[in-house]
PDB file of C-alpha atoms in Angstrom:
ATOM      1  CA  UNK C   1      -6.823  -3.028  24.839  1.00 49.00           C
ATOM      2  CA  UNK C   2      -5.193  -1.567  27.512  1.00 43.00           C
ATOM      3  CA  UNK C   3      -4.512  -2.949  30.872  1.00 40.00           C
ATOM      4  CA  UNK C   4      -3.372  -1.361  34.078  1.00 36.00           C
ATOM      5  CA  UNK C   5      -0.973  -4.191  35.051  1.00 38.00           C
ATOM      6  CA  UNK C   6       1.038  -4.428  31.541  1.00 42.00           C
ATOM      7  CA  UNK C   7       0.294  -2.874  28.302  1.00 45.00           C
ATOM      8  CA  UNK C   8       1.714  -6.179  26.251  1.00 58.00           C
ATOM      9  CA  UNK C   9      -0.593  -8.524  28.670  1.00 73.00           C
ATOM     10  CA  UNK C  10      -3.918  -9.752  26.433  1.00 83.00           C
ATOM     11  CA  UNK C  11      -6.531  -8.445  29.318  1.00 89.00           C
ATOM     12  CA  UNK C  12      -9.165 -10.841  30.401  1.00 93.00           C
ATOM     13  CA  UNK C  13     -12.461 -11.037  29.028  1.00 95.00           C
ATOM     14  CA  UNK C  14     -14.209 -13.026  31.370  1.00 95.00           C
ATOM     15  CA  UNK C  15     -15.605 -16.029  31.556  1.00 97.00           C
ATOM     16  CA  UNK C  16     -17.111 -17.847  28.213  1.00 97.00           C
ATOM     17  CA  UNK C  17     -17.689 -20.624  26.012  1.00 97.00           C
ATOM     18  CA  UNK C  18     -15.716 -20.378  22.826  1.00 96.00           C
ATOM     19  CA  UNK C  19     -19.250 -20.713  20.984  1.00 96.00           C
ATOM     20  CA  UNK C  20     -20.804 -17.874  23.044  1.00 97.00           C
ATOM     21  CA  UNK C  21     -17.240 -15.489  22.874  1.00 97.00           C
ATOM     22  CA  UNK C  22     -17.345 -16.092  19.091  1.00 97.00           C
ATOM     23  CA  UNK C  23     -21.061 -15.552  19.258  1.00 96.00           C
ATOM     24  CA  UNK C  24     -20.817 -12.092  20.364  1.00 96.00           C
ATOM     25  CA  UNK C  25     -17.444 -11.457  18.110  1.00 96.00           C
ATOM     26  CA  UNK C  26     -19.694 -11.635  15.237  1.00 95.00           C
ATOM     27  CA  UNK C  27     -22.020  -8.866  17.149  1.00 96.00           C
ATOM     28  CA  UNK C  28     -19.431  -6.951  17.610  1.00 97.00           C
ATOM     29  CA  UNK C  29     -18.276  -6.267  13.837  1.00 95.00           C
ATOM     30  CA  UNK C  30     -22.006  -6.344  12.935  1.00 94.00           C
ATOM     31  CA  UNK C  31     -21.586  -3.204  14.885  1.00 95.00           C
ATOM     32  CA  UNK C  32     -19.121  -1.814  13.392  1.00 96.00           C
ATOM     33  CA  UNK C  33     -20.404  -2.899  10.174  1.00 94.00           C
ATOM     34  CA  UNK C  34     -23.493  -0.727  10.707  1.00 94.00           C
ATOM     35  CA  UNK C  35     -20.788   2.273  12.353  1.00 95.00           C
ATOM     36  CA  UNK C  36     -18.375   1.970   8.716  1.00 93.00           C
ATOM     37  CA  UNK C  37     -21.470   2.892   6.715  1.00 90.00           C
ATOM     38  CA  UNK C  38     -21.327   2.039   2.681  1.00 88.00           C
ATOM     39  CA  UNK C  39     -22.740  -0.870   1.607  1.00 84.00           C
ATOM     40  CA  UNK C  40     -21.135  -3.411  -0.295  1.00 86.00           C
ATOM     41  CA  UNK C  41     -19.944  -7.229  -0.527  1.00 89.00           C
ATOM     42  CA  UNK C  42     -18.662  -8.688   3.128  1.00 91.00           C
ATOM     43  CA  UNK C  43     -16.537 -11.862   2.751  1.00 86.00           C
ATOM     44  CA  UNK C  44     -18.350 -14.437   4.436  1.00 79.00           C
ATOM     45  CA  UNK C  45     -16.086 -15.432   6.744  1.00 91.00           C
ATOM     46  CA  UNK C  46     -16.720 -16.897  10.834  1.00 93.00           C
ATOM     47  CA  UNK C  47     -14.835 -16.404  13.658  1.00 96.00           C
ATOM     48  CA  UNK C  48     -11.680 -18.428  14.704  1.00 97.00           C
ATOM     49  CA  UNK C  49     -10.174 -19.754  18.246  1.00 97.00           C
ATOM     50  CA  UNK C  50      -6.678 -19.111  19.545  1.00 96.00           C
ATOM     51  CA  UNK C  51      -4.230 -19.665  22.269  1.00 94.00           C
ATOM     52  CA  UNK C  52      -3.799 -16.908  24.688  1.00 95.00           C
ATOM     53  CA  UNK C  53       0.492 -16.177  24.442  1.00 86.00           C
ATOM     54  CA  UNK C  54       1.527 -17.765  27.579  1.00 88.00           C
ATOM     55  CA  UNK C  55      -1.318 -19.347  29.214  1.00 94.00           C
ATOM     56  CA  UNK C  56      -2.617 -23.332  29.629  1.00 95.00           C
ATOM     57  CA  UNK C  57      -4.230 -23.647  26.221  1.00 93.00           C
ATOM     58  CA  UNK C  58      -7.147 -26.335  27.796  1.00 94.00           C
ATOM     59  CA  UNK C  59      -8.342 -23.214  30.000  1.00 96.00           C
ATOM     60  CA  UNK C  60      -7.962 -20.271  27.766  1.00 97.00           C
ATOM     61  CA  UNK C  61      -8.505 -19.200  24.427  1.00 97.00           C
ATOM     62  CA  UNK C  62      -8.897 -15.415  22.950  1.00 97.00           C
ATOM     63  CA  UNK C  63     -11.561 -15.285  19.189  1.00 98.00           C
ATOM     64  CA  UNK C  64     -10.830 -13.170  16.268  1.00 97.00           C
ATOM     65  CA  UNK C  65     -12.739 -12.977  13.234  1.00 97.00           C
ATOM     66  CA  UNK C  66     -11.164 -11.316   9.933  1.00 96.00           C
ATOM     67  CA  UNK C  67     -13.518  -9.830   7.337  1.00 95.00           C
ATOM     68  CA  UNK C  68     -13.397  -7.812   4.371  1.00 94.00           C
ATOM     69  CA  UNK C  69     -15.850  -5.127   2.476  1.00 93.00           C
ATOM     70  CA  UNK C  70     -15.677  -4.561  -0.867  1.00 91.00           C
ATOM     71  CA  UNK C  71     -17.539  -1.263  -1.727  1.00 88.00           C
ATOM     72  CA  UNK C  72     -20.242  -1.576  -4.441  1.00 83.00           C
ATOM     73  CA  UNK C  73     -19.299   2.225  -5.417  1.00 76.00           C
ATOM     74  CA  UNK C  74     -16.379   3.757  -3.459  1.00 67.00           C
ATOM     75  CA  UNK C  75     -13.716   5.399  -4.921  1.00 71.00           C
ATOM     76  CA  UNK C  76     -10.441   5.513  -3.410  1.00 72.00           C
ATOM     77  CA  UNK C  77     -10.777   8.850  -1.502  1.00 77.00           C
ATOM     78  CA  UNK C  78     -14.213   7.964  -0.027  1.00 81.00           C
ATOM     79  CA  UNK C  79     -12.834   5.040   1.011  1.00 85.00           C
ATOM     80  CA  UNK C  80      -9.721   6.397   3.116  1.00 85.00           C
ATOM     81  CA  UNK C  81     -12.725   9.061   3.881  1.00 89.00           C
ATOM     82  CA  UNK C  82     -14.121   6.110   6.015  1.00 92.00           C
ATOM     83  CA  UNK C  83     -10.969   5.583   8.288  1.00 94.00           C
ATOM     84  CA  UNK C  84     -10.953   9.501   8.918  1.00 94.00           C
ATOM     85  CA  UNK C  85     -14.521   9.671   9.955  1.00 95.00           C
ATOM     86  CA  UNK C  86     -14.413   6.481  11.952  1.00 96.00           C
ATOM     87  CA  UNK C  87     -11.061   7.782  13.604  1.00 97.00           C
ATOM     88  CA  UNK C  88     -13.388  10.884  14.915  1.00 96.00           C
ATOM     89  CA  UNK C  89     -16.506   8.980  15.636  1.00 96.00           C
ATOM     90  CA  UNK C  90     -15.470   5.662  17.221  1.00 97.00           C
ATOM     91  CA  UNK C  91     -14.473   7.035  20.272  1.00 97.00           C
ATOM     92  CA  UNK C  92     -18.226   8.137  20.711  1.00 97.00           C
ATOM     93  CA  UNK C  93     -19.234   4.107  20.567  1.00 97.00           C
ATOM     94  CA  UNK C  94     -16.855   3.367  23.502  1.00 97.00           C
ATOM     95  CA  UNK C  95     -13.670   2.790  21.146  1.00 98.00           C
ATOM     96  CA  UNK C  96     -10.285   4.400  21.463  1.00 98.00           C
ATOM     97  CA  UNK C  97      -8.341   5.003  18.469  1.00 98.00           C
ATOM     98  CA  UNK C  98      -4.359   3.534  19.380  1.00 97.00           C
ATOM     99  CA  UNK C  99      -2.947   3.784  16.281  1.00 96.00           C
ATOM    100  CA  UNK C 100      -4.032   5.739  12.606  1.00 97.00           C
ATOM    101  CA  UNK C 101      -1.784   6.430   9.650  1.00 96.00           C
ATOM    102  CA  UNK C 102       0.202   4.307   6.658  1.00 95.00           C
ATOM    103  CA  UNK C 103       1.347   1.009   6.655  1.00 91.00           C
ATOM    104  CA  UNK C 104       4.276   0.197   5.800  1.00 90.00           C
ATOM    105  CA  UNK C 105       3.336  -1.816   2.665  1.00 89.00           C
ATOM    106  CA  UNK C 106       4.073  -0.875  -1.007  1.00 91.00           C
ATOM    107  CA  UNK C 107       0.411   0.711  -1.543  1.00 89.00           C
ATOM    108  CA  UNK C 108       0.920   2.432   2.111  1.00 92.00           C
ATOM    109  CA  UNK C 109      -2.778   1.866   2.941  1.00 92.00           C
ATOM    110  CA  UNK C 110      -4.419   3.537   5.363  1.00 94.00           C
ATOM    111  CA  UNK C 111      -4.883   2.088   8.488  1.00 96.00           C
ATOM    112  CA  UNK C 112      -6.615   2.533  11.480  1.00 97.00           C
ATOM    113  CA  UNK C 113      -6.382   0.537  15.146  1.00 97.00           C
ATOM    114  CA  UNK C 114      -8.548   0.413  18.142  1.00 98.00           C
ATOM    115  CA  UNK C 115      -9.648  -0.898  21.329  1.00 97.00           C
ATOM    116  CA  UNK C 116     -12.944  -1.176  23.327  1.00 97.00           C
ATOM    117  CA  UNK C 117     -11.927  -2.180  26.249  1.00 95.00           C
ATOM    118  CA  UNK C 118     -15.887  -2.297  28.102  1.00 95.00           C
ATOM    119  CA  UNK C 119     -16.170  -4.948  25.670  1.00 95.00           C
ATOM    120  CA  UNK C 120     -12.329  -6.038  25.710  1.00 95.00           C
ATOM    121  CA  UNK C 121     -12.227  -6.255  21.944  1.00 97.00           C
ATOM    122  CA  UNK C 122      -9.288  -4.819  19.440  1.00 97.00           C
ATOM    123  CA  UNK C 123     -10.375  -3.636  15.672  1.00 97.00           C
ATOM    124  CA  UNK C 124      -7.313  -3.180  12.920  1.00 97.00           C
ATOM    125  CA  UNK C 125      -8.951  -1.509   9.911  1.00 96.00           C
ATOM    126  CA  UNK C 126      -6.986  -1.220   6.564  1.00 94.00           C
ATOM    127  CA  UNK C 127      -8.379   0.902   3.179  1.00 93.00           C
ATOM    128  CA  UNK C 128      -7.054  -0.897   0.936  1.00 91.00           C
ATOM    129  CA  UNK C 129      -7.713   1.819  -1.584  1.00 86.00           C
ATOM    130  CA  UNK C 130      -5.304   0.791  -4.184  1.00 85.00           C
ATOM    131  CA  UNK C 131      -6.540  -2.935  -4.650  1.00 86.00           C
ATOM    132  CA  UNK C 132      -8.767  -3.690  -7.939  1.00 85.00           C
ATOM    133  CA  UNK C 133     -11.446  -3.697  -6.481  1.00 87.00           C
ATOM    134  CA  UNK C 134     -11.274  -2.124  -3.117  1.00 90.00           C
ATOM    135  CA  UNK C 135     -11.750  -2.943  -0.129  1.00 92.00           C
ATOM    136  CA  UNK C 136     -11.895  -2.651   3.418  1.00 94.00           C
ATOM    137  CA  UNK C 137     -10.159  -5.643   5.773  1.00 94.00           C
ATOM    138  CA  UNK C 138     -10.991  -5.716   9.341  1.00 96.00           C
ATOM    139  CA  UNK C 139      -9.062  -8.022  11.988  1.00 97.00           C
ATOM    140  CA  UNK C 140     -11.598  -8.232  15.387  1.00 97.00           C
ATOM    141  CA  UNK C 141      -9.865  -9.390  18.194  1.00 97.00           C
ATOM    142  CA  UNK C 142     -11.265 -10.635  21.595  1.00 97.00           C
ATOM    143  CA  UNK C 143      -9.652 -10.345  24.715  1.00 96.00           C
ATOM    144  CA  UNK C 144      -8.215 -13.523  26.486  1.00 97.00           C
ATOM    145  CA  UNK C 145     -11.338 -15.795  27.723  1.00 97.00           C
ATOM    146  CA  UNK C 146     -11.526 -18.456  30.280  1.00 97.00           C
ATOM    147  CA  UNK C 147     -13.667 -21.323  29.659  1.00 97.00           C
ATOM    148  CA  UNK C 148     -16.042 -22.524  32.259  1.00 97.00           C
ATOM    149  CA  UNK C 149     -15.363 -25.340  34.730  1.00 95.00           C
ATOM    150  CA  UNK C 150     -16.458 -29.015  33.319  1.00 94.00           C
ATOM    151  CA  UNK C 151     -16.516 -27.497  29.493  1.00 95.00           C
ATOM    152  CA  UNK C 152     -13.596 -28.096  26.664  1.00 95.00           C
ATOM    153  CA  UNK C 153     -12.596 -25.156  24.247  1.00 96.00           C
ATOM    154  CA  UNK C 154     -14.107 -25.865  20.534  1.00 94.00           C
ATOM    155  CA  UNK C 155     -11.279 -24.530  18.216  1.00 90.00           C
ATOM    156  CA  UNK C 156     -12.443 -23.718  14.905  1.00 89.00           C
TER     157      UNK C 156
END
């Protein structure tokens, strides 16, 4: 996400409960659930709290919520094929795309990086093409919240 002030800063996201943040992190890859567009097996996984790098950890906190989406019937082109069509039509849904090519890993897997920075969320998408079976991981990250006045961060 970027940020006027400094590009490495996590930009704020406002003002939330860590419930209510995580709440809407799970909207937000039901979106892009619906935006990746083959069915399949999602891991069932919730979303997390963390520490924002360098701020009081009592007052702020950031969500993310990993997933995975293993194709019921996706081969391993029509899988990358995913990355390159959501690398043209994200930007359309209010995402910019950061960062698209290989990874540096030993299957160089196709990966795919970007922000939304109306709703101050970062996706990282990797085809893991080569994997028996394949799959799709996702890494959703929120931007840095505060948490109201008289209420305590829930980390989970």
């Amino acid at each position: 996400m970027s940020d006027s002030r400094d590009s490495h800063e996590i930009p704020s996201a406002g003002v939330s409960t860590s419930r209510d943040a995580a709440d809407a992190m799970e909207k937000v890859s039901s979106e892009l659930y619906d935006l990746i567009g083959i069915k399949g097996r999602t891991a069932n996984t919730q979303p997390g709290v963390k520490e924002c790098g360098g701020k009081d950890r009592d007052k702020y906190f950031s969500i993310f919520h990993p997933w995975d989406l293993t194709p019921a019937s996706t081969s391993t082109a029509e899988l990358e094929g995913v990355l390159e069509r959501l690398k043209q039509e994200l930007p359309q849904h209010g995402w910019k795309v950061v960062e698209y090519g290989r990874d540096t890993s030993m299957n160089k897997n196709l990966s795919l990086t970007a922000d939304n920075d109306e709703k101050k969320v970062s996706v990282k998408l990797g085809a893991h093409a080569k994997d028996n079976p394949p799959s799709l991981g996702l890494m959703v990250v929120s931007g840095c919240y505060q948490i109201p006045d008289g209420k305590q961060i829930e980390r989970f």
